[in-house]
mmCIF file of C-alpha atoms in Angstrom:
data_model
loop_
_atom_site.group_PDB
_atom_site.id
_atom_site.type_symbol
_atom_site.label_atom_id
_atom_site.label_comp_id
_atom_site.label_asym_id
_atom_site.label_seq_id
_atom_site.Cartn_x
_atom_site.Cartn_y
_atom_site.Cartn_z
ATOM 1 C CA MET A 1 15.189 25.349 57.291
ATOM 2 C CA ALA A 2 14.624 23.723 53.900
ATOM 3 C CA VAL A 3 11.363 24.557 52.191
ATOM 4 C CA ARG A 4 9.540 21.524 50.880
ATOM 5 C CA ALA A 5 7.828 21.952 47.509
ATOM 6 C CA PRO A 6 4.124 21.180 47.449
ATOM 7 C CA ALA A 7 3.327 17.635 46.413
ATOM 8 C CA ARG A 8 1.085 18.907 43.583
ATOM 9 C CA VAL A 9 3.999 20.742 41.933
ATOM 10 C CA ALA A 10 6.293 17.747 42.295
ATOM 11 C CA ARG A 11 3.789 15.420 40.688
ATOM 12 C CA ARG A 12 3.327 17.800 37.738
ATOM 13 C CA SER A 13 7.064 18.014 37.035
ATOM 14 C CA ALA A 14 7.354 14.224 37.003
ATOM 15 C CA ALA A 15 4.354 13.609 34.732
ATOM 16 C CA ALA A 16 4.820 12.119 31.270
ATOM 17 C CA PRO A 17 5.229 14.673 28.454
ATOM 18 C CA PHE A 18 2.329 15.598 26.157
ATOM 19 C CA ASP A 19 2.435 12.862 23.514
ATOM 20 C CA PRO A 20 -0.752 12.614 21.374
ATOM 21 C CA LEU A 21 1.032 10.592 18.662
ATOM 22 C CA GLY A 22 2.536 8.064 21.049
ATOM 23 C CA LEU A 23 6.106 8.850 20.028
ATOM 24 C CA TYR A 24 7.400 8.275 23.539
ATOM 25 C CA GLY A 25 5.996 4.775 23.860
ATOM 26 C CA PRO A 26 2.862 3.438 25.621
ATOM 27 C CA PRO A 27 1.571 5.397 28.601
ATOM 28 C CA SER A 28 2.699 4.161 31.993
ATOM 29 C CA THR A 29 0.258 3.131 34.697
ATOM 30 C CA ALA A 30 2.644 4.411 37.323
ATOM 31 C CA ALA A 31 2.471 7.902 38.727
ATOM 32 C CA THR A 32 5.721 8.807 36.989
ATOM 33 C CA ALA A 33 7.166 7.885 33.577
ATOM 34 C CA PRO A 34 9.456 4.828 33.698
ATOM 35 C CA ALA A 35 13.086 5.781 33.567
ATOM 36 C CA ALA A 36 13.902 2.961 31.160
ATOM 37 C CA ALA A 37 11.706 4.325 28.333
ATOM 38 C CA PRO A 38 13.968 6.484 26.112
ATOM 39 C CA ALA A 39 12.369 9.594 24.669
ATOM 40 C CA MET A 40 12.443 10.099 20.906
ATOM 41 C CA ASP A 41 14.349 13.296 20.149
ATOM 42 C CA ALA A 42 12.802 16.098 18.097
ATOM 43 C CA ALA A 43 14.866 15.407 14.968
ATOM 44 C CA ALA A 44 13.852 11.760 14.847
ATOM 45 C CA ALA A 45 10.205 12.625 15.483
ATOM 46 C CA SER A 46 10.226 15.225 12.701
ATOM 47 C CA ALA A 47 11.821 12.761 10.283
ATOM 48 C CA LEU A 48 9.240 10.121 11.151
ATOM 49 C CA LEU A 49 6.357 12.536 10.642
ATOM 50 C CA ALA A 50 7.827 13.653 7.306
ATOM 51 C CA VAL A 51 8.067 10.056 6.074
ATOM 52 C CA VAL A 52 4.537 9.282 7.221
ATOM 53 C CA SER A 53 3.174 12.441 5.591
ATOM 54 C CA ALA A 54 4.962 11.760 2.302
ATOM 55 C CA GLY A 55 3.713 8.204 2.288
ATOM 56 C CA ALA A 56 0.170 9.400 2.936
ATOM 57 C CA VAL A 57 0.245 11.776 -0.019
ATOM 58 C CA PHE A 58 2.227 9.799 -2.594
ATOM 59 C CA GLY A 59 1.687 6.188 -1.645
ATOM 60 C CA ALA A 60 -1.501 5.898 0.358
ATOM 61 C CA PRO A 61 -3.938 3.322 -0.989
ATOM 62 C CA GLU A 62 -7.307 4.496 -2.210
ATOM 63 C CA GLY A 63 -9.581 5.304 0.702
ATOM 64 C CA ALA A 64 -6.747 5.702 3.220
ATOM 65 C CA LEU A 65 -7.234 9.458 3.214
ATOM 66 C CA ALA A 66 -10.471 11.394 3.137
ATOM 67 C CA GLU A 67 -13.161 9.658 1.100
ATOM 68 C CA VAL A 68 -13.826 11.215 -2.299
ATOM 69 C CA PRO A 69 -17.522 11.623 -3.157
ATOM 70 C CA PRO A 70 -18.398 8.917 -5.720
ATOM 71 C CA ALA A 71 -20.057 11.417 -8.062
ATOM 72 C CA LEU A 72 -16.928 13.593 -8.149
ATOM 73 C CA LYS A 73 -14.713 10.567 -8.652
ATOM 74 C CA GLU A 74 -16.789 9.318 -11.560
ATOM 75 C CA ALA A 75 -16.843 12.801 -13.115
ATOM 76 C CA PHE A 76 -13.051 13.075 -12.921
ATOM 77 C CA LYS A 77 -12.721 9.661 -14.568
ATOM 78 C CA THR A 78 -14.446 10.903 -17.724
ATOM 79 C CA LYS A 79 -12.226 11.963 -20.618
ATOM 80 C CA PRO A 80 -13.645 15.520 -20.872
ATOM 81 C CA ALA A 81 -12.836 16.222 -17.216
ATOM 82 C CA SER A 82 -9.389 14.648 -17.535
ATOM 83 C CA LEU A 83 -8.612 16.748 -20.612
ATOM 84 C CA VAL A 84 -9.454 20.091 -18.973
ATOM 85 C CA HIS A 85 -5.965 20.381 -17.481
ATOM 86 C CA PRO A 86 -3.932 19.621 -20.649
ATOM 87 C CA VAL A 87 -6.144 21.743 -22.920
ATOM 88 C CA VAL A 88 -5.985 24.794 -20.659
ATOM 89 C CA MET A 89 -2.245 24.319 -20.109
ATOM 90 C CA ALA A 90 -1.702 24.293 -23.874
ATOM 91 C CA GLY A 91 -3.520 27.625 -24.013
ATOM 92 C CA ILE A 92 -1.365 28.944 -21.179
ATOM 93 C CA LEU A 93 1.771 27.968 -23.091
ATOM 94 C CA ALA A 94 0.562 29.892 -26.146
ATOM 95 C CA ALA A 95 -0.291 32.884 -23.949
ATOM 96 C CA ALA A 96 3.123 32.652 -22.266
ATOM 97 C CA ILE A 97 4.877 32.830 -25.644
ATOM 98 C CA TYR A 98 2.799 35.873 -26.559
ATOM 99 C CA THR A 99 3.394 37.646 -23.244
ATOM 100 C CA PHE A 100 7.108 36.934 -23.616
ATOM 101 C CA TRP A 101 6.968 38.761 -26.955
ATOM 102 C CA LEU A 102 5.151 41.656 -25.276
ATOM 103 C CA GLY A 103 7.832 41.816 -22.597
ATOM 104 C CA TYR A 104 10.546 41.768 -25.219
ATOM 105 C CA GLN A 105 8.923 44.707 -27.038
ATOM 106 C CA SER A 106 8.685 46.551 -23.736
ATOM 107 C CA SER A 107 12.409 45.999 -23.146
ATOM 108 C CA ARG A 108 13.106 47.344 -26.636
ATOM 109 C CA LEU A 109 11.251 50.524 -25.712
ATOM 110 C CA ARG A 110 13.325 50.825 -22.549
ATOM 111 C CA LYS A 111 16.616 50.462 -24.430
ATOM 112 C CA GLU A 112 15.718 52.358 -27.613
ATOM 113 C CA GLU A 113 17.549 55.661 -27.995
ATOM 114 C CA ASP A 114 15.931 56.912 -31.203
ATOM 115 C CA PRO A 115 13.029 59.245 -30.192
ATOM 116 C CA ALA A 116 11.006 58.373 -33.292
ATOM 117 C CA LYS A 117 11.282 54.627 -32.683
ATOM 118 C CA ARG A 118 10.521 55.089 -28.993
ATOM 119 C CA LYS A 119 7.368 56.994 -29.877
ATOM 120 C CA GLU A 120 6.302 54.251 -32.279
ATOM 121 C CA LEU A 121 6.960 51.495 -29.743
ATOM 122 C CA ALA A 122 5.131 53.415 -27.006
ATOM 123 C CA LYS A 123 1.908 53.267 -29.034
ATOM 124 C CA GLY A 124 1.771 49.521 -28.531
ATOM 125 C CA LYS A 125 1.509 49.836 -24.730
ATOM 126 C CA PHE A 126 3.496 46.633 -24.521
ATOM 127 C CA GLY A 127 4.380 47.020 -20.835
ATOM 128 C CA ALA A 128 0.777 47.364 -19.646
ATOM 129 C CA ARG A 129 -0.412 44.492 -21.849
ATOM 130 C CA HIS A 130 2.466 42.310 -20.676
ATOM 131 C CA PHE A 131 1.667 43.004 -17.020
ATOM 132 C CA ALA A 132 -2.061 42.271 -17.406
ATOM 133 C CA LEU A 133 -1.594 39.031 -19.336
ATOM 134 C CA SER A 134 1.230 37.811 -17.092
ATOM 135 C CA SER A 135 -0.958 38.268 -14.013
ATOM 136 C CA GLN A 136 -3.661 36.116 -15.595
ATOM 137 C CA ILE A 137 -1.106 33.480 -16.575
ATOM 138 C CA LEU A 138 0.179 33.259 -12.989
ATOM 139 C CA VAL A 139 -3.350 32.719 -11.646
ATOM 140 C CA LEU A 140 -4.246 30.154 -14.319
ATOM 141 C CA MET A 141 -0.950 28.295 -14.019
ATOM 142 C CA THR A 142 -1.299 27.942 -10.253
ATOM 143 C CA THR A 143 -4.965 26.960 -10.454
ATOM 144 C CA MET A 144 -4.565 24.421 -13.252
ATOM 145 C CA THR A 145 -1.509 22.840 -11.622
ATOM 146 C CA PHE A 146 -3.519 21.971 -8.531
ATOM 147 C CA ILE A 147 -6.582 21.006 -10.568
ATOM 148 C CA GLY A 148 -4.409 18.522 -12.446
ATOM 149 C CA MET A 149 -3.078 17.120 -9.175
ATOM 150 C CA ALA A 150 -6.605 16.912 -7.748
ATOM 151 C CA ASN A 151 -7.833 15.094 -10.851
ATOM 152 C CA THR A 152 -5.025 12.544 -10.685
ATOM 153 C CA PHE A 153 -5.463 11.948 -6.970
ATOM 154 C CA THR A 154 -9.246 11.641 -7.227
ATOM 155 C CA ARG A 155 -9.009 9.088 -10.047
ATOM 156 C CA THR A 156 -6.143 6.989 -8.700
ATOM 157 C CA GLY A 157 -5.910 7.682 -4.961
ATOM 158 C CA LYS A 158 -2.312 8.930 -5.223
ATOM 159 C CA LEU A 159 0.042 11.242 -7.089
ATOM 160 C CA PHE A 160 2.853 10.118 -9.353
ATOM 161 C CA PRO A 161 6.181 11.839 -8.608
ATOM 162 C CA GLY A 162 8.033 12.382 -11.847
ATOM 163 C CA PRO A 163 9.266 14.970 -14.353
ATOM 164 C CA HIS A 164 5.810 16.299 -15.218
ATOM 165 C CA LEU A 165 4.703 16.861 -11.617
ATOM 166 C CA TYR A 166 8.026 18.350 -10.537
ATOM 167 C CA ALA A 167 8.239 20.625 -13.592
ATOM 168 C CA GLY A 168 4.692 21.862 -12.973
ATOM 169 C CA LEU A 169 5.367 22.700 -9.335
ATOM 170 C CA GLY A 170 8.685 24.253 -10.357
ATOM 171 C CA LEU A 171 6.945 26.488 -12.888
ATOM 172 C CA VAL A 172 4.539 27.767 -10.234
ATOM 173 C CA ALA A 173 7.483 28.656 -7.995
ATOM 174 C CA TRP A 174 9.374 30.109 -10.964
ATOM 175 C CA LEU A 175 6.511 32.401 -12.005
ATOM 176 C CA THR A 176 6.047 33.480 -8.391
ATOM 177 C CA ALA A 177 9.711 34.475 -8.244
ATOM 178 C CA MET A 178 9.282 36.487 -11.454
ATOM 179 C CA ALA A 179 6.232 38.266 -10.015
ATOM 180 C CA SER A 180 8.156 39.099 -6.845
ATOM 181 C CA LEU A 181 10.547 41.213 -8.926
ATOM 182 C CA VAL A 182 7.805 43.569 -10.160
ATOM 183 C CA PRO A 183 8.046 46.079 -7.261
ATOM 184 C CA SER A 184 11.810 46.359 -7.788
ATOM 185 C CA MET A 185 11.253 46.765 -11.533
ATOM 186 C CA GLN A 186 8.954 49.726 -10.944
ATOM 187 C CA GLN A 187 10.929 51.682 -8.360
ATOM 188 C CA GLY A 188 14.204 51.720 -6.474
ATOM 189 C CA ASN A 189 17.860 51.892 -7.440
ATOM 190 C CA ASN A 190 18.008 48.453 -9.034
ATOM 191 C CA LYS A 191 15.239 48.710 -11.630
ATOM 192 C CA VAL A 192 17.502 47.780 -14.529
ATOM 193 C CA GLN A 193 18.958 44.763 -12.742
ATOM 194 C CA ALA A 194 15.490 43.599 -11.661
ATOM 195 C CA LYS A 195 14.167 43.853 -15.233
ATOM 196 C CA ASP A 196 17.154 41.959 -16.588
ATOM 197 C CA ALA A 197 16.679 39.227 -13.957
ATOM 198 C CA HIS A 198 12.963 39.074 -14.770
ATOM 199 C CA PHE A 199 13.733 38.654 -18.466
ATOM 200 C CA ALA A 200 16.301 35.917 -17.780
ATOM 201 C CA LEU A 201 13.804 34.046 -15.598
ATOM 202 C CA ALA A 202 11.197 34.380 -18.341
ATOM 203 C CA VAL A 203 13.530 32.705 -20.829
ATOM 204 C CA GLY A 204 14.124 29.866 -18.379
ATOM 205 C CA ALA A 205 10.407 29.508 -17.620
ATOM 206 C CA LEU A 206 9.547 29.207 -21.306
ATOM 207 C CA GLY A 207 12.270 26.588 -21.748
ATOM 208 C CA LEU A 208 10.983 24.546 -18.791
ATOM 209 C CA PHE A 209 7.394 24.887 -20.008
ATOM 210 C CA GLY A 210 8.353 23.660 -23.462
ATOM 211 C CA TRP A 211 10.332 20.757 -22.011
ATOM 212 C CA GLN A 212 7.358 19.792 -19.834
ATOM 213 C CA LEU A 213 5.177 19.605 -22.947
ATOM 214 C CA ASN A 214 6.784 16.297 -23.912
ATOM 215 C CA SER A 215 5.808 14.498 -20.695
ATOM 216 C CA GLY A 216 2.364 16.109 -20.830
ATOM 217 C CA LEU A 217 1.718 14.754 -24.319
ATOM 218 C CA ALA A 218 2.650 11.260 -23.136
ATOM 219 C CA ILE A 219 0.051 11.493 -20.356
ATOM 220 C CA VAL A 220 -2.606 12.756 -22.783
ATOM 221 C CA LYS A 221 -1.930 9.805 -25.097
ATOM 222 C CA LYS A 222 -2.520 7.418 -22.204
ATOM 223 C CA LEU A 223 -5.791 9.161 -21.341
ATOM 224 C CA LEU A 224 -6.952 8.878 -24.950
ATOM 225 C CA GLY A 225 -5.714 5.315 -25.288
ATOM 226 C CA ILE A 226 -3.396 6.179 -28.166
#
């Protein structure tokens, strides 16, 4: 004899899927979802959400997102507040050049074969100084990148995709990749390869930082009305 499923279970299986964003169309007044309403597949829904999210961040009109306190908005519109990001970033660039020199001296110590020269280079403690300063640069670079983005968004209600923004985000990722090599540089069978990769990434990071300086100066000139 066939066993009949309870009506409560049957109704649950036929109910419309959980759809808080309304991606499957308007809710039906019937007990079951209409067969003619096609369901949006996961790929299409993800693409739609990505487009909506990108538009909200990069192209949303002022006030479309969370309201910015007027006092904060007015403070960010002042020239001193707007110049915090470029001034600190200029200092970071100078510090990055110096820490690159420290790293280079540390690599000289690693490759030097003359005991007398090694002893002389060891007095400089280049490796420890390079590590300490590089850690501070990573923190400052990440912080100031997002402060600059916050300042722009607060003043204008949107961000401006372009070389300066992309280079800044790329530098944060680049420095993070360099920092991730530190454990391999300190121990393991691939210390030499990790140090060489770290040095190569440092050269590239300095080049990208210097290239970004050009677009940054153009933005500063606009802020100063030059």
